[in-house]
Amino acid sequence: MDFETMNSDTMDFDTMNVGTMNFSRESGERSHETPTVSPAMAPQAKIRKKAPTLKIKDWEPHKQQVLRLYIIEDKPLSEVKTIMEESGFSAGIRQYKSILAKWDIGKNVRPQEMKAIVRKRKYRNEEEKDKGMLGFRIRGTIVEERKIDRWVKAKGEQEDLDARQSPALVPRSLPSEAFIYQPGFNGSPTMFGTSGSVVDMTDYNMRAVNQPSVTVPSRFKQVDEERLAEELTSLEQRYGVDHPQTFDVLEELGRIFVTQGRYKSAERLFVRLILACREKLGEKHLSNLRAITYLGEVYACQGEYSRAQEMLERNFTVLKTLFGLYNGSTLFCMGKLGNVYTDQQLWDKAQELLRQEIECRKVFFGPEHVDTLASERLLAYILAQQGRLTEAEQLARSVLEILSRFSGLESRHTLNCREVLANILANLGQYEEAVELQLHFAQYAQFIGGLERARPDIGRR
């Protein structure tokens, strides 16, 4: 074919397959043969590395950290995955999604849950206007107002019609077990200002919302939390927000958050308390210094050891200078600083500080006070870590004997000391007695909620 004289009449553009057409430079002829590719030049398929198979028991040691990162700190799964890999635990995104589903954890709001939220909010806005607006939280995650508004815009008309036809479906009040947070103390992003309260809908059985009675499992120390929240509201109404009359209740509420493992909520509350104390009472006031100790403890609980150590060391120096060693707040700060040293395996620093603390506690509280004995039990643990097993054994036996007499065999302090002694004896090769102590631990653990709840953190107080 002469390309110079070729016109459109000689080419069929509709049927020409350009992708399979080869042109010969010499003859100018077209060939419809499919071009061949050399095997050596063929692109190699990427082989995706298969994630290791993980069973539920493999996740258990990491469950609390995963939930803290994903729910409390609201990090995306990709970031949770990266942080956990830095800690030595590796899993794929699909595996995280699978285990979260098995734990019944998720940030998405289910349709039944959203219906109950919308109905409760509607009833509050129309029938309980004097009580202020509500916020909601599902499985630890705040449900944003804009998400509720989008849902209402999409399905609100039918929902409103259903509610009018079936008034019983509108929850006039949440179950007594569903805790209603007071303004500013739920750990939400609106901690420092928004009025209203947040209803914790965790484990709320939305399918039974139209039943006369719905039960929700109560959180640890929920009764104390509710009592303090009510007391705080009353004081704030009487004296104003962040008035010195509210400081003791704020501190106690923060301590409750720590025992519940709600470290971000506790952190925000103690930061707020410190700022208020400094403004109203001054930096050297005991309330301010105690709050700093608690904040240092919260940082340690979140693994921020360097930050916690620096804060507690500085605070301990101030407390010792202003109030001396024989002071409850000074001793409390010493104990928390000793825990931070222990967590970082700074055994020499921990032992030196702990011996000083024990001597002060014996004078201030007495040699048989539970706090003194808890410090001695921790010292036995530290001595064992240093390889001084005989000395550690003698101290642990002495502490265990006193705790058994004064606190009882089922006391958590007694169980902790029993666990420390069992580990020491095992390292000394005294396996028979070590096993016997472990059996005693299992026997009495039932008094405080079972083995998992009773398992002590023997390296802390």
Coordinates of C-alpha atoms in Angstrom, one line a residue:
M1 CA 0.0 0.0 0.0
D2 CA 1.3 3.5 -1.0
F3 CA 0.9 5.6 2.2
E4 CA 1.3 8.8 0.2
T5 CA -1.7 8.0 -2.0
M6 CA -3.8 6.4 0.7
N7 CA -7.1 8.1 1.4
S8 CA -9.9 7.7 3.8
D9 CA -11.8 5.5 1.4
T10 CA -9.2 2.7 1.7
M11 CA -9.2 2.6 5.6
D12 CA -12.0 1.4 7.9
F13 CA -11.6 3.5 11.0
D14 CA -14.5 1.9 12.7
T15 CA -13.1 -1.6 12.6
M16 CA -9.4 -0.9 12.8
N17 CA -7.9 -2.4 15.9
V18 CA -5.0 0.0 16.7
G19 CA -3.9 -2.0 19.8
T20 CA -3.2 -5.1 17.7
M21 CA -2.0 -3.5 14.5
N22 CA 1.7 -3.7 13.6
F23 CA 3.2 -1.6 10.8
S24 CA 6.3 -2.8 8.8
R25 CA 8.6 0.1 8.1
E26 CA 9.9 -1.6 4.9
S27 CA 6.7 -2.8 3.3
G28 CA 4.2 -0.4 4.9
E29 CA 1.9 -3.4 5.3
R30 CA -0.4 -3.8 8.2
S31 CA -0.4 -7.0 10.3
H32 CA -3.1 -8.0 12.7
E33 CA -0.9 -10.4 14.6
T34 CA -0.7 -9.8 18.3
P35 CA 2.7 -8.7 19.4
T36 CA 4.7 -11.1 21.5
V37 CA 6.4 -10.2 24.7
S38 CA 9.5 -11.9 25.9
P39 CA 9.0 -13.8 29.1
A40 CA 12.0 -12.1 30.6
M41 CA 10.4 -8.7 29.8
A42 CA 7.0 -9.6 31.2
P43 CA 6.1 -7.6 34.4
Q44 CA 6.4 -9.7 37.5
A45 CA 3.2 -9.9 39.7
K46 CA 3.8 -8.5 43.1
I47 CA 3.4 -11.1 45.8
R48 CA 1.5 -9.7 48.8
K49 CA 3.0 -10.8 52.0
K50 CA 0.4 -12.7 54.0
A51 CA -0.3 -11.3 57.5
P52 CA 0.4 -13.8 60.3
T53 CA -2.6 -15.7 61.6
L54 CA -3.7 -14.2 65.0
K55 CA -6.0 -15.9 67.5
I56 CA -8.1 -14.1 70.0
K57 CA -5.7 -15.0 72.8
D58 CA -2.9 -13.3 70.8
W59 CA -4.8 -10.1 70.9
E60 CA -5.7 -10.1 74.7
P61 CA -2.3 -8.7 76.0
H62 CA -2.7 -5.8 73.6
K63 CA -6.5 -5.2 73.8
Q64 CA -6.4 -2.3 76.3
Q65 CA -3.7 -0.4 74.3
V66 CA -5.6 -0.9 71.0
L67 CA -8.9 0.3 72.5
R68 CA -7.1 3.3 74.2
L69 CA -5.6 4.4 70.8
Y70 CA -8.7 3.7 68.7
I71 CA -11.5 4.7 71.0
I72 CA -10.1 7.1 73.7
E73 CA -7.6 8.9 71.5
D74 CA -9.7 8.5 68.4
K75 CA -6.8 7.5 66.1
P76 CA -7.5 5.9 62.7
L77 CA -6.7 2.2 62.3
S78 CA -3.7 2.9 60.1
E79 CA -2.1 5.0 62.9
V80 CA -3.1 2.4 65.5
K81 CA -1.4 -0.2 63.4
T82 CA 1.8 1.8 63.1
I83 CA 2.0 2.6 66.8
M84 CA 1.4 -1.1 67.7
E85 CA 4.1 -2.2 65.3
E86 CA 6.5 0.1 67.1
S87 CA 5.6 -1.8 70.3
G88 CA 6.4 -5.1 68.6
F89 CA 2.9 -6.2 67.7
S90 CA 2.1 -6.7 64.0
A91 CA -1.3 -7.2 62.4
G92 CA -3.1 -6.1 59.2
I93 CA -5.9 -3.6 58.8
R94 CA -8.4 -6.4 58.0
Q95 CA -7.3 -8.2 61.2
Y96 CA -7.9 -5.1 63.2
K97 CA -11.4 -4.7 61.7
S98 CA -12.1 -8.3 62.4
I99 CA -11.1 -8.3 66.1
L100 CA -12.9 -5.0 66.7
A101 CA -16.0 -6.6 65.4
K102 CA -15.5 -9.6 67.7
W103 CA -15.0 -7.2 70.6
D104 CA -18.2 -5.3 69.5
I105 CA -16.2 -2.1 69.1
G106 CA -16.8 0.3 66.4
K107 CA -17.1 4.0 65.7
N108 CA -20.1 3.7 63.3
V109 CA -23.5 4.3 64.7
R110 CA -26.0 1.5 64.0
P111 CA -29.5 2.5 62.6
Q112 CA -31.2 1.3 65.8
E113 CA -28.8 3.4 67.9
M114 CA -29.3 6.5 65.8
K115 CA -33.1 6.1 66.0
A116 CA -32.9 6.1 69.8
I117 CA -30.6 9.1 69.8
V118 CA -32.8 11.1 67.5
R119 CA -35.9 10.3 69.5
K120 CA -34.3 11.1 72.9
R121 CA -32.9 14.4 71.5
K122 CA -36.3 15.3 70.1
Y123 CA -38.0 14.6 73.3
R124 CA -35.4 16.7 75.3
N125 CA -35.8 19.6 72.9
E126 CA -39.6 19.6 73.0
E127 CA -40.5 18.4 76.5
E128 CA -37.5 19.0 78.7
K129 CA -36.2 22.4 77.5
D130 CA -35.1 23.5 81.0
K131 CA -32.6 20.6 81.2
G132 CA -30.3 21.8 78.3
M133 CA -29.1 20.0 75.2
L134 CA -27.9 16.4 75.2
G135 CA -24.8 14.8 73.6
F136 CA -24.4 11.1 73.0
R137 CA -21.6 8.6 73.0
I138 CA -21.6 5.1 71.4
R139 CA -19.0 2.6 72.6
G140 CA -16.7 5.4 73.8
T141 CA -17.1 7.6 70.6
I142 CA -18.8 10.9 70.7
V143 CA -21.7 11.1 68.1
E144 CA -21.2 14.5 66.5
E145 CA -24.2 16.8 66.1
R146 CA -23.7 17.2 62.4
K147 CA -23.9 13.4 61.9
I148 CA -27.2 13.3 63.8
D149 CA -28.5 16.2 61.7
R150 CA -27.5 14.5 58.5
W151 CA -29.4 11.4 59.5
V152 CA -32.4 13.4 60.5
K153 CA -32.4 15.2 57.2
A154 CA -32.3 11.9 55.3
K155 CA -34.8 10.0 57.4
G156 CA -36.3 12.4 59.8
E157 CA -39.7 12.8 58.3
Q158 CA -40.5 9.0 58.5
E159 CA -38.9 8.9 62.0
D160 CA -41.1 11.7 63.2
L161 CA -44.2 10.0 61.8
D162 CA -43.3 6.7 63.5
A163 CA -42.8 8.6 66.8
R164 CA -46.2 10.3 66.5
Q165 CA -48.0 7.0 65.7
S166 CA -46.2 5.1 68.5
P167 CA -45.4 7.5 71.4
A168 CA -44.2 4.5 73.5
L169 CA -41.2 4.3 71.1
V170 CA -39.9 7.7 72.4
P171 CA -37.7 7.1 75.4
R172 CA -38.8 9.7 77.9
S173 CA -35.8 8.9 80.1
L174 CA -32.8 6.7 79.7
P175 CA -32.3 3.7 81.9
S176 CA -30.9 4.5 85.3
E177 CA -27.7 2.6 84.5
A178 CA -27.0 4.9 81.5
F179 CA -24.9 7.6 83.1
I180 CA -25.6 11.2 82.1
Y181 CA -22.4 13.2 82.3
Q182 CA -22.4 16.7 83.7
P183 CA -20.9 19.6 81.6
G184 CA -17.2 19.4 80.9
F185 CA -16.3 16.1 82.6
N186 CA -16.9 13.4 80.0
G187 CA -13.5 13.8 78.3
S188 CA -15.2 15.0 75.1
P189 CA -13.6 17.6 72.8
T190 CA -16.0 20.2 74.2
M191 CA -14.5 19.8 77.7
F192 CA -13.8 23.4 78.3
G193 CA -17.1 25.1 77.5
T194 CA -20.1 23.6 75.9
S195 CA -23.1 23.4 78.1
G196 CA -25.3 20.3 78.2
S197 CA -24.5 16.7 79.1
V198 CA -23.4 13.5 77.3
V199 CA -25.3 10.2 77.6
D200 CA -23.1 7.1 77.5
M201 CA -25.0 4.7 75.2
T202 CA -22.3 1.9 75.6
D203 CA -23.9 -1.5 75.4
Y204 CA -27.3 0.1 75.2
N205 CA -29.8 -2.4 73.9
M206 CA -31.5 -0.4 71.2
R207 CA -33.6 -3.2 70.0
A208 CA -35.4 -3.2 73.4
V209 CA -35.9 0.6 73.5
N210 CA -39.7 0.1 73.4
Q211 CA -39.7 -2.2 76.3
P212 CA -40.7 -1.0 79.8
S213 CA -37.3 -1.8 81.3
V214 CA -33.8 -1.9 79.7
T215 CA -30.7 -2.7 81.7
V216 CA -27.2 -1.4 80.9
P217 CA -24.1 -2.8 82.5
S218 CA -22.7 -0.2 84.9
R219 CA -19.1 0.9 84.6
F220 CA -16.5 0.5 87.4
K221 CA -17.2 3.0 90.2
Q222 CA -20.1 4.5 88.3
V223 CA -22.1 5.2 91.5
D224 CA -19.2 7.3 92.9
E225 CA -18.9 9.0 89.5
E226 CA -22.6 9.9 89.4
R227 CA -22.5 11.2 93.0
L228 CA -19.5 13.4 92.3
A229 CA -20.9 14.7 89.1
E230 CA -24.2 15.7 90.9
E231 CA -22.2 17.3 93.7
L232 CA -20.0 19.2 91.3
T233 CA -23.0 20.6 89.4
S234 CA -24.6 21.7 92.7
L235 CA -21.3 23.5 93.7
E236 CA -20.9 25.1 90.3
Q237 CA -24.5 26.4 90.4
R238 CA -23.9 27.9 93.9
Y239 CA -20.3 29.2 93.5
G240 CA -19.6 29.3 89.8
V241 CA -17.3 27.2 87.5
D242 CA -13.8 26.6 88.7
H243 CA -14.4 28.1 92.1
P244 CA -12.1 26.9 94.9
Q245 CA -15.1 25.2 96.6
T246 CA -15.2 22.8 93.6
F247 CA -11.5 21.8 93.7
D248 CA -11.8 18.8 96.1
V249 CA -14.6 17.3 94.0
L250 CA -12.8 17.9 90.8
E251 CA -9.7 16.1 92.2
E252 CA -11.8 13.1 93.4
L253 CA -13.6 12.9 90.1
G254 CA -10.2 12.9 88.3
R255 CA -9.1 10.0 90.5
I256 CA -12.2 8.1 89.5
F257 CA -11.4 8.6 85.9
V258 CA -7.9 7.2 86.5
T259 CA -9.2 4.1 88.2
Q260 CA -11.6 3.6 85.3
G261 CA -8.7 3.8 82.8
R262 CA -10.1 7.0 81.2
Y263 CA -6.7 8.7 81.1
K264 CA -7.5 11.3 78.5
S265 CA -10.5 12.4 80.5
A266 CA -8.4 12.5 83.6
E267 CA -5.7 14.4 81.8
R268 CA -8.0 17.2 80.7
L269 CA -9.7 17.4 84.1
F270 CA -6.4 17.7 86.0
V271 CA -5.0 20.3 83.5
R272 CA -8.2 22.3 84.0
L273 CA -7.8 22.0 87.8
I274 CA -4.1 23.1 87.8
L275 CA -4.9 26.2 85.7
A276 CA -7.8 27.1 88.1
C277 CA -5.7 26.5 91.2
R278 CA -2.9 28.7 89.9
E279 CA -5.3 31.5 89.1
K280 CA -7.3 31.3 92.3
L281 CA -4.8 30.0 94.9
G282 CA -1.3 30.3 93.5
E283 CA 1.3 27.8 92.2
K284 CA 2.5 26.8 95.7
H285 CA -0.9 25.8 97.1
L286 CA -1.2 22.2 98.1
S287 CA -4.3 21.7 95.8
N288 CA -2.2 22.7 92.8
L289 CA 0.7 20.5 93.8
R290 CA -1.5 17.5 94.4
A291 CA -3.1 18.0 91.0
I292 CA 0.3 18.0 89.3
T293 CA 1.1 14.7 91.0
Y294 CA -2.0 13.2 89.6
L295 CA -1.3 14.6 86.1
G296 CA 2.2 13.0 86.3
E297 CA 0.6 9.7 87.2
V298 CA -1.8 10.0 84.2
Y299 CA 1.1 10.6 81.8
A300 CA 2.9 7.5 83.2
C301 CA -0.3 5.5 82.7
Q302 CA -0.2 6.5 79.1
G303 CA 3.4 5.5 78.7
E304 CA 4.8 9.0 78.6
Y305 CA 7.5 8.2 81.2
S306 CA 10.0 10.9 80.4
R307 CA 7.3 13.6 80.7
A308 CA 5.9 12.0 83.9
Q309 CA 9.4 11.7 85.5
E310 CA 10.3 15.3 84.8
M311 CA 7.0 16.6 86.2
L312 CA 7.1 14.4 89.3
E313 CA 10.7 15.1 90.1
R314 CA 10.1 18.8 89.9
N315 CA 6.9 18.6 92.0
F316 CA 8.6 16.4 94.6
T317 CA 11.3 18.9 95.1
V318 CA 8.8 21.7 95.6
L319 CA 6.7 19.6 98.0
K320 CA 9.7 18.6 100.0
T321 CA 10.9 22.2 100.3
L322 CA 7.5 23.6 101.3
F323 CA 6.0 20.9 103.4
G324 CA 8.8 18.5 104.3
L325 CA 9.0 14.7 103.8
Y326 CA 6.6 13.9 106.6
N327 CA 3.6 15.1 104.7
G328 CA 0.9 13.0 103.0
S329 CA 1.1 14.9 99.7
T330 CA 4.9 14.7 99.6
L331 CA 4.8 10.9 100.3
F332 CA 2.1 10.5 97.7
C333 CA 4.3 12.2 95.1
M334 CA 7.3 10.1 96.2
G335 CA 5.2 6.9 95.6
K336 CA 4.2 8.0 92.1
L337 CA 7.7 8.9 91.2
G338 CA 8.9 5.5 92.5
N339 CA 6.4 3.9 90.2
V340 CA 7.7 5.8 87.2
Y341 CA 11.3 4.7 88.0
T342 CA 10.1 1.1 88.3
D343 CA 8.2 1.2 85.0
Q344 CA 11.4 2.3 83.3
Q345 CA 13.5 -0.3 85.2
L346 CA 15.6 2.3 86.9
W347 CA 16.1 -0.1 89.8
D348 CA 18.8 1.9 91.7
K349 CA 16.8 5.1 91.6
A350 CA 13.6 3.3 92.5
Q351 CA 15.2 1.4 95.4
E352 CA 16.8 4.5 96.9
L353 CA 13.7 6.6 96.8
L354 CA 11.5 3.7 98.0
R355 CA 13.6 3.1 101.1
Q356 CA 13.4 6.8 102.0
E357 CA 9.6 6.7 101.4
I358 CA 9.1 3.6 103.6
E359 CA 11.0 5.2 106.5
C360 CA 8.9 8.3 106.3
R361 CA 5.6 6.3 106.0
K362 CA 6.5 4.2 109.1
V363 CA 6.7 7.5 111.1
F364 CA 3.8 9.2 109.4
F365 CA 1.3 6.3 109.0
G366 CA 2.9 3.5 111.1
P367 CA 4.7 0.3 110.2
E368 CA 1.5 -1.8 109.7
H369 CA -0.4 0.7 107.6
V370 CA -1.5 -0.7 104.3
D371 CA 0.3 2.1 102.3
T372 CA 3.5 1.4 104.2
L373 CA 3.2 -2.3 103.4
A374 CA 2.4 -1.7 99.8
S375 CA 5.6 0.3 99.5
E376 CA 7.6 -2.6 101.2
R377 CA 6.0 -5.1 98.8
L378 CA 7.2 -3.0 95.9
L379 CA 10.6 -2.8 97.4
A380 CA 10.7 -6.6 97.5
Y381 CA 9.8 -6.7 93.8
I382 CA 12.6 -4.3 93.0
L383 CA 15.2 -6.2 95.0
A384 CA 14.2 -9.4 93.1
Q385 CA 14.7 -7.6 89.8
Q386 CA 18.2 -6.6 91.0
G387 CA 19.0 -10.3 91.7
R388 CA 18.9 -9.9 95.5
L389 CA 16.5 -12.8 95.9
T390 CA 17.2 -13.7 99.5
E391 CA 16.7 -10.2 100.8
A392 CA 13.6 -9.9 98.6
E393 CA 12.2 -13.2 100.0
Q394 CA 12.7 -12.1 103.6
L395 CA 10.9 -8.8 103.0
A396 CA 8.1 -10.3 101.0
R397 CA 7.4 -12.9 103.7
S398 CA 7.4 -10.3 106.4
V399 CA 4.9 -8.1 104.5
L400 CA 2.7 -11.1 103.6
E401 CA 2.4 -12.2 107.2
I402 CA 1.3 -8.7 108.4
L403 CA -1.1 -8.3 105.5
S404 CA -2.7 -11.7 106.1
R405 CA -3.4 -10.7 109.7
F406 CA -4.7 -7.2 109.2
S407 CA -6.1 -7.2 105.7
G408 CA -7.3 -10.8 105.3
L409 CA -6.3 -13.5 102.8
E410 CA -8.8 -12.2 100.2
S411 CA -7.5 -8.6 100.2
R412 CA -6.1 -7.3 96.9
H413 CA -3.0 -6.2 98.8
T414 CA -2.5 -9.6 100.2
L415 CA -2.9 -11.2 96.8
N416 CA -0.4 -8.9 95.2
C417 CA 2.2 -9.7 97.9
R418 CA 1.5 -13.4 97.5
E419 CA 2.1 -13.1 93.8
V420 CA 5.4 -11.3 94.4
L421 CA 6.6 -13.9 96.8
A422 CA 5.6 -16.7 94.4
N423 CA 7.7 -15.2 91.7
I424 CA 10.7 -14.8 94.0
L425 CA 10.5 -18.4 95.2
A426 CA 10.2 -19.7 91.6
N427 CA 13.5 -17.8 90.8
L428 CA 15.1 -19.4 93.9
G429 CA 14.0 -22.9 92.7
Q430 CA 11.5 -23.4 95.5
Y431 CA 8.8 -24.5 93.1
E432 CA 6.6 -26.4 95.4
E433 CA 5.9 -23.5 97.7
A434 CA 5.6 -21.2 94.7
V435 CA 2.9 -23.4 93.2
E436 CA 1.1 -23.5 96.5
L437 CA 1.0 -19.7 96.7
Q438 CA -0.3 -19.5 93.1
L439 CA -3.1 -21.9 94.1
H440 CA -4.0 -19.8 97.1
F441 CA -4.1 -16.8 94.7
A442 CA -6.6 -18.7 92.4
Q443 CA -8.7 -19.8 95.4
Y444 CA -9.2 -16.3 96.8
A445 CA -9.3 -14.4 93.5
Q446 CA -13.0 -15.3 93.3
F447 CA -13.7 -12.8 96.1
I448 CA -12.8 -9.9 93.9
G449 CA -14.3 -10.9 90.6
G450 CA -12.3 -13.8 89.2
L451 CA -8.7 -14.4 88.1
E452 CA -8.6 -11.9 85.3
R453 CA -9.8 -9.0 87.4
A454 CA -7.7 -10.1 90.3
R455 CA -4.4 -10.5 88.4
P456 CA -2.2 -7.9 90.1
D457 CA 0.2 -5.4 88.6
I458 CA 3.0 -6.5 91.0
G459 CA 5.4 -3.8 89.8
R460 CA 3.2 -0.9 90.9
R461 CA 1.1 0.3 93.8

